[in-house]
């Protein structure tokens, strides 16, 4: 499944330092495909692929949960344009 994560960053320096550490410890069951940060580092949207949304949440909250509010959503695809399958 693909997981979209919206990051609302309260401490950009600490957040992006945490991201650097997280990237060195990526779990085998999750892949980060895209990361789109704002120029000031206070917001980002990332697209992950994983077995479960809970896997991405558990991993990210460990590294950046203390310096950002993170919203997690299962999404239909990881790239391109898609419409909701259930409509």
PDB file of N, CA, C and O in Angstrom:
ATOM      1  N   UNK A   1       0.825  -1.172   0.000  1.00  0.00           N
ATOM      2  CA  UNK A   1       0.000   0.000   0.000  1.00  0.00           C
ATOM      3  C   UNK A   1       0.873   1.239   0.000  1.00  0.00           C
ATOM      4  O   UNK A   1       2.019   1.194   0.424  1.00  0.00           O
ATOM      5  N   UNK A   2       0.287   2.334  -0.488  1.00  0.00           N
ATOM      6  CA  UNK A   2       0.977   3.618  -0.439  1.00  0.00           C
ATOM      7  C   UNK A   2       0.404   4.443   0.703  1.00  0.00           C
ATOM      8  O   UNK A   2      -0.800   4.421   0.956  1.00  0.00           O
ATOM      9  N   UNK A   3       1.283   5.153   1.384  1.00  0.00           N
ATOM     10  CA  UNK A   3       0.903   5.973   2.532  1.00  0.00           C
ATOM     11  C   UNK A   3       1.409   7.387   2.290  1.00  0.00           C
ATOM     12  O   UNK A   3       2.594   7.590   2.027  1.00  0.00           O
ATOM     13  N   UNK A   4       0.504   8.360   2.367  1.00  0.00           N
ATOM     14  CA  UNK A   4       0.863   9.760   2.290  1.00  0.00           C
ATOM     15  C   UNK A   4       0.981  10.274   3.720  1.00  0.00           C
ATOM     16  O   UNK A   4       0.125   9.985   4.552  1.00  0.00           O
ATOM     17  N   UNK A   5       2.052  11.004   3.996  1.00  0.00           N
ATOM     18  CA  UNK A   5       2.256  11.578   5.321  1.00  0.00           C
ATOM     19  C   UNK A   5       2.404  13.087   5.173  1.00  0.00           C
ATOM     20  O   UNK A   5       3.224  13.561   4.383  1.00  0.00           O
ATOM     21  N   UNK A   6       1.572  13.819   5.913  1.00  0.00           N
ATOM     22  CA  UNK A   6       1.688  15.276   5.997  1.00  0.00           C
ATOM     23  C   UNK A   6       2.404  15.597   7.299  1.00  0.00           C
ATOM     24  O   UNK A   6       1.963  15.176   8.366  1.00  0.00           O
ATOM     25  N   UNK A   7       3.503  16.319   7.195  1.00  0.00           N
ATOM     26  CA  UNK A   7       4.281  16.716   8.371  1.00  0.00           C
ATOM     27  C   UNK A   7       4.087  18.210   8.626  1.00  0.00           C
ATOM     28  O   UNK A   7       4.315  19.023   7.721  1.00  0.00           O
ATOM     29  N   UNK A   8       3.657  18.561   9.821  1.00  0.00           N
ATOM     30  CA  UNK A   8       3.557  19.949  10.271  1.00  0.00           C
ATOM     31  C   UNK A   8       4.655  20.118  11.316  1.00  0.00           C
ATOM     32  O   UNK A   8       4.520  19.662  12.450  1.00  0.00           O
ATOM     33  N   UNK A   9       5.749  20.726  10.917  1.00  0.00           N
ATOM     34  CA  UNK A   9       6.998  20.717  11.674  1.00  0.00           C
ATOM     35  C   UNK A   9       7.074  21.918  12.624  1.00  0.00           C
ATOM     36  O   UNK A   9       6.971  23.064  12.189  1.00  0.00           O
ATOM     37  N   UNK A  10       7.292  21.647  13.907  1.00  0.00           N
ATOM     38  CA  UNK A  10       7.413  22.714  14.899  1.00  0.00           C
ATOM     39  C   UNK A  10       8.859  23.137  15.119  1.00  0.00           C
ATOM     40  O   UNK A  10       9.116  24.272  15.510  1.00  0.00           O
ATOM     41  N   UNK A  11       9.797  22.226  14.876  1.00  0.00           N
ATOM     42  CA  UNK A  11      11.226  22.510  15.053  1.00  0.00           C
ATOM     43  C   UNK A  11      11.981  21.986  13.829  1.00  0.00           C
ATOM     44  O   UNK A  11      12.475  20.852  13.834  1.00  0.00           O
ATOM     45  N   UNK A  12      12.090  22.790  12.775  1.00  0.00           N
ATOM     46  CA  UNK A  12      12.689  22.310  11.531  1.00  0.00           C
ATOM     47  C   UNK A  12      14.089  21.709  11.667  1.00  0.00           C
ATOM     48  O   UNK A  12      14.370  20.660  11.081  1.00  0.00           O
ATOM     49  N   UNK A  13      14.975  22.353  12.428  1.00  0.00           N
ATOM     50  CA  UNK A  13      16.337  21.807  12.560  1.00  0.00           C
ATOM     51  C   UNK A  13      16.307  20.395  13.141  1.00  0.00           C
ATOM     52  O   UNK A  13      16.961  19.478  12.629  1.00  0.00           O
ATOM     53  N   UNK A  14      15.555  20.212  14.210  1.00  0.00           N
ATOM     54  CA  UNK A  14      15.475  18.901  14.854  1.00  0.00           C
ATOM     55  C   UNK A  14      14.762  17.887  13.956  1.00  0.00           C
ATOM     56  O   UNK A  14      15.159  16.712  13.888  1.00  0.00           O
ATOM     57  N   UNK A  15      13.716  18.328  13.275  1.00  0.00           N
ATOM     58  CA  UNK A  15      12.970  17.427  12.391  1.00  0.00           C
ATOM     59  C   UNK A  15      13.871  16.876  11.293  1.00  0.00           C
ATOM     60  O   UNK A  15      13.958  15.669  11.096  1.00  0.00           O
ATOM     61  N   UNK A  16      14.559  17.764  10.575  1.00  0.00           N
ATOM     62  CA  UNK A  16      15.358  17.314   9.437  1.00  0.00           C
ATOM     63  C   UNK A  16      16.595  16.546   9.879  1.00  0.00           C
ATOM     64  O   UNK A  16      17.073  15.657   9.175  1.00  0.00           O
ATOM     65  N   UNK A  17      17.098  16.829  11.063  1.00  0.00           N
ATOM     66  CA  UNK A  17      18.163  16.005  11.634  1.00  0.00           C
ATOM     67  C   UNK A  17      17.621  14.595  11.913  1.00  0.00           C
ATOM     68  O   UNK A  17      18.294  13.598  11.642  1.00  0.00           O
ATOM     69  N   UNK A  18      16.404  14.534  12.448  1.00  0.00           N
ATOM     70  CA  UNK A  18      15.760  13.240  12.682  1.00  0.00           C
ATOM     71  C   UNK A  18      15.523  12.478  11.399  1.00  0.00           C
ATOM     72  O   UNK A  18      15.677  11.248  11.350  1.00  0.00           O
ATOM     73  N   UNK A  19      15.171  13.194  10.338  1.00  0.00           N
ATOM     74  CA  UNK A  19      14.989  12.559   9.034  1.00  0.00           C
ATOM     75  C   UNK A  19      16.296  11.946   8.559  1.00  0.00           C
ATOM     76  O   UNK A  19      16.330  10.812   8.066  1.00  0.00           O
ATOM     77  N   UNK A  20      17.405  12.672   8.709  1.00  0.00           N
ATOM     78  CA  UNK A  20      18.715  12.132   8.314  1.00  0.00           C
ATOM     79  C   UNK A  20      19.016  10.832   9.043  1.00  0.00           C
ATOM     80  O   UNK A  20      19.482   9.865   8.441  1.00  0.00           O
ATOM     81  N   UNK A  21      18.749  10.788  10.345  1.00  0.00           N
ATOM     82  CA  UNK A  21      18.972   9.562  11.118  1.00  0.00           C
ATOM     83  C   UNK A  21      18.030   8.453  10.673  1.00  0.00           C
ATOM     84  O   UNK A  21      18.433   7.293  10.567  1.00  0.00           O
ATOM     85  N   UNK A  22      16.776   8.792  10.418  1.00  0.00           N
ATOM     86  CA  UNK A  22      15.792   7.794   9.994  1.00  0.00           C
ATOM     87  C   UNK A  22      16.184   7.163   8.660  1.00  0.00           C
ATOM     88  O   UNK A  22      16.055   5.942   8.487  1.00  0.00           O
ATOM     89  N   UNK A  23      16.668   7.968   7.729  1.00  0.00           N
ATOM     90  CA  UNK A  23      17.043   7.440   6.412  1.00  0.00           C
ATOM     91  C   UNK A  23      18.176   6.427   6.501  1.00  0.00           C
ATOM     92  O   UNK A  23      18.294   5.545   5.658  1.00  0.00           O
ATOM     93  N   UNK A  24      18.990   6.521   7.531  1.00  0.00           N
ATOM     94  CA  UNK A  24      20.084   5.563   7.729  1.00  0.00           C
ATOM     95  C   UNK A  24      19.599   4.281   8.399  1.00  0.00           C
ATOM     96  O   UNK A  24      20.344   3.310   8.471  1.00  0.00           O
ATOM     97  N   UNK A  25      18.356   4.287   8.886  1.00  0.00           N
ATOM     98  CA  UNK A  25      17.808   3.140   9.622  1.00  0.00           C
ATOM     99  C   UNK A  25      16.509   2.649   9.007  1.00  0.00           C
ATOM    100  O   UNK A  25      15.636   2.156   9.711  1.00  0.00           O
ATOM    101  N   UNK A  26      16.365   2.797   7.707  1.00  0.00           N
ATOM    102  CA  UNK A  26      15.110   2.441   7.051  1.00  0.00           C
ATOM    103  C   UNK A  26      14.764   0.972   7.281  1.00  0.00           C
ATOM    104  O   UNK A  26      15.617   0.101   7.097  1.00  0.00           O
ATOM    105  N   UNK A  27      13.534   0.703   7.671  1.00  0.00           N
ATOM    106  CA  UNK A  27      13.120  -0.694   7.849  1.00  0.00           C
ATOM    107  C   UNK A  27      12.964  -1.389   6.502  1.00  0.00           C
ATOM    108  O   UNK A  27      12.682  -0.735   5.482  1.00  0.00           O
ATOM    109  N   UNK A  28      13.134  -2.692   6.489  1.00  0.00           N
ATOM    110  CA  UNK A  28      13.024  -3.454   5.245  1.00  0.00           C
ATOM    111  C   UNK A  28      11.596  -3.452   4.708  1.00  0.00           C
ATOM    112  O   UNK A  28      11.391  -3.635   3.511  1.00  0.00           O
ATOM    113  N   UNK A  29      10.611  -3.216   5.582  1.00  0.00           N
ATOM    114  CA  UNK A  29       9.214  -3.297   5.162  1.00  0.00           C
ATOM    115  C   UNK A  29       8.623  -1.951   4.732  1.00  0.00           C
ATOM    116  O   UNK A  29       7.408  -1.843   4.561  1.00  0.00           O
ATOM    117  N   UNK A  30       9.453  -0.927   4.535  1.00  0.00           N
ATOM    118  CA  UNK A  30       8.951   0.385   4.114  1.00  0.00           C
ATOM    119  C   UNK A  30       9.940   1.050   3.160  1.00  0.00           C
ATOM    120  O   UNK A  30      11.147   0.945   3.336  1.00  0.00           O
ATOM    121  N   UNK A  31       9.381   1.741   2.163  1.00  0.00           N
ATOM    122  CA  UNK A  31      10.196   2.455   1.182  1.00  0.00           C
ATOM    123  C   UNK A  31       9.672   3.880   1.056  1.00  0.00           C
ATOM    124  O   UNK A  31       8.472   4.085   0.852  1.00  0.00           O
ATOM    125  N   UNK A  32      10.550   4.849   1.164  1.00  0.00           N
ATOM    126  CA  UNK A  32      10.203   6.241   0.938  1.00  0.00           C
ATOM    127  C   UNK A  32      10.402   6.541  -0.544  1.00  0.00           C
ATOM    128  O   UNK A  32      11.513   6.436  -1.060  1.00  0.00           O
ATOM    129  N   UNK A  33       9.308   6.909  -1.240  1.00  0.00           N
ATOM    130  CA  UNK A  33       9.382   7.187  -2.674  1.00  0.00           C
ATOM    131  C   UNK A  33       9.598   8.667  -2.972  1.00  0.00           C
ATOM    132  O   UNK A  33      10.341   8.996  -3.892  1.00  0.00           O
ATOM    133  N   UNK A  34       8.906   9.543  -2.229  1.00  0.00           N
ATOM    134  CA  UNK A  34       8.997  10.980  -2.496  1.00  0.00           C
ATOM    135  C   UNK A  34       8.930  11.747  -1.187  1.00  0.00           C
ATOM    136  O   UNK A  34       8.222  11.354  -0.266  1.00  0.00           O
ATOM    137  N   UNK A  35       9.634  12.875  -1.147  1.00  0.00           N
ATOM    138  CA  UNK A  35       9.536  13.809  -0.028  1.00  0.00           C
ATOM    139  C   UNK A  35       9.520  15.209  -0.631  1.00  0.00           C
ATOM    140  O   UNK A  35      10.437  15.578  -1.368  1.00  0.00           O
ATOM    141  N   UNK A  36       8.463  15.968  -0.318  1.00  0.00           N
ATOM    142  CA  UNK A  36       8.280  17.306  -0.857  1.00  0.00           C
ATOM    143  C   UNK A  36       8.243  18.305   0.296  1.00  0.00           C
ATOM    144  O   UNK A  36       7.180  18.570   0.849  1.00  0.00           O
ATOM    145  N   UNK A  37       9.394  18.864   0.689  1.00  0.00           N
ATOM    146  CA  UNK A  37       9.407  19.850   1.782  1.00  0.00           C
ATOM    147  C   UNK A  37       9.176  21.264   1.259  1.00  0.00           C
ATOM    148  O   UNK A  37       9.463  21.576   0.102  1.00  0.00           O
ATOM    149  N   UNK A  38       8.661  22.130   2.131  1.00  0.00           N
ATOM    150  CA  UNK A  38       8.598  23.553   1.811  1.00  0.00           C
ATOM    151  C   UNK A  38      10.004  24.126   1.964  1.00  0.00           C
ATOM    152  O   UNK A  38      10.849  23.541   2.648  1.00  0.00           O
ATOM    153  N   UNK A  39      10.292  25.262   1.331  1.00  0.00           N
ATOM    154  CA  UNK A  39      11.637  25.831   1.417  1.00  0.00           C
ATOM    155  C   UNK A  39      12.118  26.099   2.845  1.00  0.00           C
ATOM    156  O   UNK A  39      13.308  25.973   3.126  1.00  0.00           O
ATOM    157  N   UNK A  40      11.201  26.457   3.740  1.00  0.00           N
ATOM    158  CA  UNK A  40      11.628  26.743   5.114  1.00  0.00           C
ATOM    159  C   UNK A  40      11.639  25.512   6.015  1.00  0.00           C
ATOM    160  O   UNK A  40      12.007  25.592   7.187  1.00  0.00           O
ATOM    161  N   UNK A  41      11.231  24.360   5.488  1.00  0.00           N
ATOM    162  CA  UNK A  41      11.296  23.117   6.247  1.00  0.00           C
ATOM    163  C   UNK A  41      10.210  22.934   7.295  1.00  0.00           C
ATOM    164  O   UNK A  41      10.278  22.007   8.099  1.00  0.00           O
ATOM    165  N   UNK A  42       9.182  23.785   7.275  1.00  0.00           N
ATOM    166  CA  UNK A  42       8.134  23.680   8.302  1.00  0.00           C
ATOM    167  C   UNK A  42       6.989  22.749   7.913  1.00  0.00           C
ATOM    168  O   UNK A  42       6.147  22.438   8.758  1.00  0.00           O
ATOM    169  N   UNK A  43       6.941  22.327   6.670  1.00  0.00           N
ATOM    170  CA  UNK A  43       5.931  21.382   6.207  1.00  0.00           C
ATOM    171  C   UNK A  43       6.570  20.448   5.188  1.00  0.00           C
ATOM    172  O   UNK A  43       7.519  20.835   4.492  1.00  0.00           O
ATOM    173  N   UNK A  44       6.015  19.244   5.091  1.00  0.00           N
ATOM    174  CA  UNK A  44       6.456  18.313   4.060  1.00  0.00           C
ATOM    175  C   UNK A  44       5.342  17.308   3.807  1.00  0.00           C
ATOM    176  O   UNK A  44       4.537  17.018   4.699  1.00  0.00           O
ATOM    177  N   UNK A  45       5.326  16.809   2.597  1.00  0.00           N
ATOM    178  CA  UNK A  45       4.443  15.711   2.236  1.00  0.00           C
ATOM    179  C   UNK A  45       5.338  14.620   1.675  1.00  0.00           C
ATOM    180  O   UNK A  45       6.196  14.871   0.819  1.00  0.00           O
ATOM    181  N   UNK A  46       5.140  13.401   2.179  1.00  0.00           N
ATOM    182  CA  UNK A  46       5.970  12.277   1.762  1.00  0.00           C
ATOM    183  C   UNK A  46       5.079  11.117   1.323  1.00  0.00           C
ATOM    184  O   UNK A  46       3.999  10.915   1.871  1.00  0.00           O
ATOM    185  N   UNK A  47       5.555  10.353   0.356  1.00  0.00           N
ATOM    186  CA  UNK A  47       4.861   9.166  -0.122  1.00  0.00           C
ATOM    187  C   UNK A  47       5.714   7.948   0.196  1.00  0.00           C
ATOM    188  O   UNK A  47       6.872   7.862  -0.204  1.00  0.00           O
ATOM    189  N   UNK A  48       5.127   7.040   0.964  1.00  0.00           N
ATOM    190  CA  UNK A  48       5.779   5.802   1.379  1.00  0.00           C
ATOM    191  C   UNK A  48       5.051   4.608   0.775  1.00  0.00           C
ATOM    192  O   UNK A  48       3.871   4.688   0.454  1.00  0.00           O
ATOM    193  N   UNK A  49       5.767   3.493   0.694  1.00  0.00           N
ATOM    194  CA  UNK A  49       5.147   2.213   0.357  1.00  0.00           C
ATOM    195  C   UNK A  49       5.491   1.257   1.487  1.00  0.00           C
ATOM    196  O   UNK A  49       6.651   1.169   1.905  1.00  0.00           O
ATOM    197  N   UNK A  50       4.468   0.574   2.007  1.00  0.00           N
ATOM    198  CA  UNK A  50       4.679  -0.327   3.138  1.00  0.00           C
ATOM    199  C   UNK A  50       3.560  -1.354   3.193  1.00  0.00           C
ATOM    200  O   UNK A  50       2.537  -1.215   2.514  1.00  0.00           O
ATOM    201  N   UNK A  51       3.756  -2.377   4.006  1.00  0.00           N
ATOM    202  CA  UNK A  51       2.717  -3.394   4.216  1.00  0.00           C
ATOM    203  C   UNK A  51       1.487  -2.792   4.885  1.00  0.00           C
ATOM    204  O   UNK A  51       0.368  -3.162   4.588  1.00  0.00           O
ATOM    205  N   UNK A  52       1.712  -1.859   5.828  1.00  0.00           N
ATOM    206  CA  UNK A  52       0.616  -1.275   6.590  1.00  0.00           C
ATOM    207  C   UNK A  52       0.944   0.162   6.970  1.00  0.00           C
ATOM    208  O   UNK A  52       2.102   0.500   7.190  1.00  0.00           O
ATOM    209  N   UNK A  53      -0.090   0.972   7.071  1.00  0.00           N
ATOM    210  CA  UNK A  53       0.066   2.355   7.509  1.00  0.00           C
ATOM    211  C   UNK A  53       0.715   2.397   8.889  1.00  0.00           C
ATOM    212  O   UNK A  53       1.564   3.245   9.161  1.00  0.00           O
ATOM    213  N   UNK A  54       0.355   1.474   9.753  1.00  0.00           N
ATOM    214  CA  UNK A  54       0.906   1.439  11.115  1.00  0.00           C
ATOM    215  C   UNK A  54       2.421   1.267  11.121  1.00  0.00           C
ATOM    216  O   UNK A  54       3.098   1.779  12.021  1.00  0.00           O
ATOM    217  N   UNK A  55       2.972   0.584  10.129  1.00  0.00           N
ATOM    218  CA  UNK A  55       4.430   0.419  10.043  1.00  0.00           C
ATOM    219  C   UNK A  55       5.118   1.765   9.808  1.00  0.00           C
ATOM    220  O   UNK A  55       6.127   2.073  10.433  1.00  0.00           O
ATOM    221  N   UNK A  56       4.566   2.558   8.897  1.00  0.00           N
ATOM    222  CA  UNK A  56       5.135   3.871   8.604  1.00  0.00           C
ATOM    223  C   UNK A  56       4.989   4.781   9.818  1.00  0.00           C
ATOM    224  O   UNK A  56       5.934   5.475  10.215  1.00  0.00           O
ATOM    225  N   UNK A  57       3.806   4.760  10.434  1.00  0.00           N
ATOM    226  CA  UNK A  57       3.562   5.603  11.604  1.00  0.00           C
ATOM    227  C   UNK A  57       4.543   5.271  12.735  1.00  0.00           C
ATOM    228  O   UNK A  57       5.158   6.165  13.307  1.00  0.00           O
ATOM    229  N   UNK A  58       4.695   4.001  13.050  1.00  0.00           N
ATOM    230  CA  UNK A  58       5.588   3.602  14.146  1.00  0.00           C
ATOM    231  C   UNK A  58       7.025   4.032  13.873  1.00  0.00           C
ATOM    232  O   UNK A  58       7.717   4.533  14.772  1.00  0.00           O
ATOM    233  N   UNK A  59       7.472   3.868  12.642  1.00  0.00           N
ATOM    234  CA  UNK A  59       8.839   4.238  12.289  1.00  0.00           C
ATOM    235  C   UNK A  59       9.046   5.753  12.397  1.00  0.00           C
ATOM    236  O   UNK A  59       9.974   6.217  13.062  1.00  0.00           O
ATOM    237  N   UNK A  60       8.162   6.531  11.782  1.00  0.00           N
ATOM    238  CA  UNK A  60       8.360   7.985  11.764  1.00  0.00           C
ATOM    239  C   UNK A  60       8.171   8.634  13.130  1.00  0.00           C
ATOM    240  O   UNK A  60       8.921   9.554  13.486  1.00  0.00           O
ATOM    241  N   UNK A  61       7.205   8.190  13.884  1.00  0.00           N
ATOM    242  CA  UNK A  61       6.966   8.804  15.195  1.00  0.00           C
ATOM    243  C   UNK A  61       8.191   8.648  16.099  1.00  0.00           C
ATOM    244  O   UNK A  61       8.457   9.504  16.926  1.00  0.00           O
ATOM    245  N   UNK A  62       8.942   7.585  15.922  1.00  0.00           N
ATOM    246  CA  UNK A  62      10.162   7.369  16.707  1.00  0.00           C
ATOM    247  C   UNK A  62      11.187   8.473  16.449  1.00  0.00           C
ATOM    248  O   UNK A  62      11.830   8.961  17.380  1.00  0.00           O
ATOM    249  N   UNK A  63      11.323   8.883  15.194  1.00  0.00           N
ATOM    250  CA  UNK A  63      12.370   9.832  14.813  1.00  0.00           C
ATOM    251  C   UNK A  63      11.929  11.290  14.827  1.00  0.00           C
ATOM    252  O   UNK A  63      12.727  12.168  15.140  1.00  0.00           O
ATOM    253  N   UNK A  64      10.671  11.558  14.440  1.00  0.00           N
ATOM    254  CA  UNK A  64      10.260  12.960  14.292  1.00  0.00           C
ATOM    255  C   UNK A  64       8.961  13.321  15.009  1.00  0.00           C
ATOM    256  O   UNK A  64       8.521  14.461  14.955  1.00  0.00           O
ATOM    257  N   UNK A  65       8.357  12.380  15.686  1.00  0.00           N
ATOM    258  CA  UNK A  65       7.079  12.630  16.341  1.00  0.00           C
ATOM    259  C   UNK A  65       7.125  13.691  17.422  1.00  0.00           C
ATOM    260  O   UNK A  65       6.121  14.338  17.696  1.00  0.00           O
ATOM    261  N   UNK A  66       8.273  13.899  18.013  1.00  0.00           N
ATOM    262  CA  UNK A  66       8.404  14.890  19.085  1.00  0.00           C
ATOM    263  C   UNK A  66       8.569  16.320  18.560  1.00  0.00           C
ATOM    264  O   UNK A  66       8.471  17.272  19.331  1.00  0.00           O
ATOM    265  N   UNK A  67       8.800  16.486  17.260  1.00  0.00           N
ATOM    266  CA  UNK A  67       9.009  17.824  16.702  1.00  0.00           C
ATOM    267  C   UNK A  67       8.087  18.126  15.514  1.00  0.00           C
ATOM    268  O   UNK A  67       8.309  19.082  14.774  1.00  0.00           O
ATOM    269  N   UNK A  68       7.056  17.294  15.345  1.00  0.00           N
ATOM    270  CA  UNK A  68       6.105  17.541  14.268  1.00  0.00           C
ATOM    271  C   UNK A  68       4.788  16.832  14.554  1.00  0.00           C
ATOM    272  O   UNK A  68       4.742  15.848  15.295  1.00  0.00           O
ATOM    273  N   UNK A  69       3.740  17.379  13.958  1.00  0.00           N
ATOM    274  CA  UNK A  69       2.443  16.696  13.966  1.00  0.00           C
ATOM    275  C   UNK A  69       2.349  16.018  12.614  1.00  0.00           C
ATOM    276  O   UNK A  69       2.520  16.661  11.564  1.00  0.00           O
ATOM    277  N   UNK A  70       2.110  14.721  12.629  1.00  0.00           N
ATOM    278  CA  UNK A  70       2.144  13.928  11.413  1.00  0.00           C
ATOM    279  C   UNK A  70       0.782  13.295  11.169  1.00  0.00           C
ATOM    280  O   UNK A  70       0.225  12.655  12.061  1.00  0.00           O
ATOM    281  N   UNK A  71       0.257  13.479   9.958  1.00  0.00           N
ATOM    282  CA  UNK A  71      -1.012  12.896   9.569  1.00  0.00           C
ATOM    283  C   UNK A  71      -0.743  11.831   8.518  1.00  0.00           C
ATOM    284  O   UNK A  71       0.011  12.066   7.561  1.00  0.00           O
ATOM    285  N   UNK A  72      -1.357  10.669   8.675  1.00  0.00           N
ATOM    286  CA  UNK A  72      -1.096   9.510   7.830  1.00  0.00           C
ATOM    287  C   UNK A  72      -2.375   9.110   7.089  1.00  0.00           C
ATOM    288  O   UNK A  72      -3.431   8.998   7.705  1.00  0.00           O
ATOM    289  N   UNK A  73      -2.258   8.865   5.778  1.00  0.00           N
ATOM    290  CA  UNK A  73      -3.397   8.481   4.959  1.00  0.00           C
ATOM    291  C   UNK A  73      -2.993   7.373   3.997  1.00  0.00           C
ATOM    292  O   UNK A  73      -1.945   7.473   3.349  1.00  0.00           O
ATOM    293  N   UNK A  74      -3.820   6.350   3.867  1.00  0.00           N
ATOM    294  CA  UNK A  74      -3.631   5.385   2.793  1.00  0.00           C
ATOM    295  C   UNK A  74      -4.104   6.063   1.514  1.00  0.00           C
ATOM    296  O   UNK A  74      -5.171   6.686   1.491  1.00  0.00           O
ATOM    297  N   UNK A  75      -3.310   5.979   0.450  1.00  0.00           N
ATOM    298  CA  UNK A  75      -3.676   6.591  -0.824  1.00  0.00           C
ATOM    299  C   UNK A  75      -3.686   5.554  -1.930  1.00  0.00           C
ATOM    300  O   UNK A  75      -3.097   4.481  -1.803  1.00  0.00           O
ATOM    301  N   UNK A  76      -4.360   5.900  -3.022  1.00  0.00           N
ATOM    302  CA  UNK A  76      -4.606   4.952  -4.107  1.00  0.00           C
ATOM    303  C   UNK A  76      -3.365   4.554  -4.898  1.00  0.00           C
ATOM    304  O   UNK A  76      -3.268   3.436  -5.344  1.00  0.00           O
ATOM    305  N   UNK A  77      -2.449   5.500  -5.135  1.00  0.00           N
ATOM    306  CA  UNK A  77      -1.224   5.136  -5.847  1.00  0.00           C
ATOM    307  C   UNK A  77      -0.091   6.064  -5.442  1.00  0.00           C
ATOM    308  O   UNK A  77      -0.318   7.098  -4.835  1.00  0.00           O
ATOM    309  N   UNK A  78       1.113   5.684  -5.774  1.00  0.00           N
ATOM    310  CA  UNK A  78       2.280   6.448  -5.333  1.00  0.00           C
ATOM    311  C   UNK A  78       2.775   7.479  -6.323  1.00  0.00           C
ATOM    312  O   UNK A  78       3.603   8.305  -5.972  1.00  0.00           O
ATOM    313  N   UNK A  79       2.310   7.438  -7.551  1.00  0.00           N
ATOM    314  CA  UNK A  79       2.758   8.413  -8.536  1.00  0.00           C
ATOM    315  C   UNK A  79       1.678   8.574  -9.593  1.00  0.00           C
ATOM    316  O   UNK A  79       0.808   7.723  -9.751  1.00  0.00           O
ATOM    317  N   UNK A  80       1.723   9.638 -10.308  1.00  0.00           N
ATOM    318  CA  UNK A  80       0.748   9.865 -11.340  1.00  0.00           C
ATOM    319  C   UNK A  80      -0.559  10.415 -10.799  1.00  0.00           C
ATOM    320  O   UNK A  80      -0.611  10.960  -9.709  1.00  0.00           O
ATOM    321  N   UNK A  81      -1.607  10.261 -11.564  1.00  0.00           N
ATOM    322  CA  UNK A  81      -2.917  10.765 -11.202  1.00  0.00           C
ATOM    323  C   UNK A  81      -3.859   9.584 -11.056  1.00  0.00           C
ATOM    324  O   UNK A  81      -3.907   8.701 -11.910  1.00  0.00           O
ATOM    325  N   UNK A  82      -4.627   9.574  -9.960  1.00  0.00           N
ATOM    326  CA  UNK A  82      -5.605   8.505  -9.742  1.00  0.00           C
ATOM    327  C   UNK A  82      -6.890   9.117  -9.211  1.00  0.00           C
ATOM    328  O   UNK A  82      -6.888  10.209  -8.645  1.00  0.00           O
ATOM    329  N   UNK A  83      -7.964   8.412  -9.421  1.00  0.00           N
ATOM    330  CA  UNK A  83      -9.226   8.794  -8.818  1.00  0.00           C
ATOM    331  C   UNK A  83      -9.598   7.729  -7.797  1.00  0.00           C
ATOM    332  O   UNK A  83      -9.128   6.590  -7.893  1.00  0.00           O
ATOM    333  N   UNK A  84     -10.402   8.076  -6.799  1.00  0.00           N
ATOM    334  CA  UNK A  84     -10.744   7.097  -5.754  1.00  0.00           C
ATOM    335  C   UNK A  84     -11.424   5.851  -6.327  1.00  0.00           C
ATOM    336  O   UNK A  84     -12.389   5.952  -7.088  1.00  0.00           O
ATOM    337  N   UNK A  85     -10.941   4.697  -5.980  1.00  0.00           N
ATOM    338  CA  UNK A  85     -11.454   3.430  -6.507  1.00  0.00           C
ATOM    339  C   UNK A  85     -12.863   3.136  -6.015  1.00  0.00           C
ATOM    340  O   UNK A  85     -13.620   2.442  -6.683  1.00  0.00           O
ATOM    341  N   UNK A  86     -13.237   3.639  -4.860  1.00  0.00           N
ATOM    342  CA  UNK A  86     -14.546   3.310  -4.285  1.00  0.00           C
ATOM    343  C   UNK A  86     -15.668   4.223  -4.771  1.00  0.00           C
ATOM    344  O   UNK A  86     -16.807   4.053  -4.366  1.00  0.00           O
ATOM    345  N   UNK A  87     -15.379   5.195  -5.610  1.00  0.00           N
ATOM    346  CA  UNK A  87     -16.436   6.075  -6.117  1.00  0.00           C
ATOM    347  C   UNK A  87     -16.951   5.573  -7.462  1.00  0.00           C
ATOM    348  O   UNK A  87     -16.284   5.049  -8.254  1.00  0.00           O
TER     349      UNK A  87
END
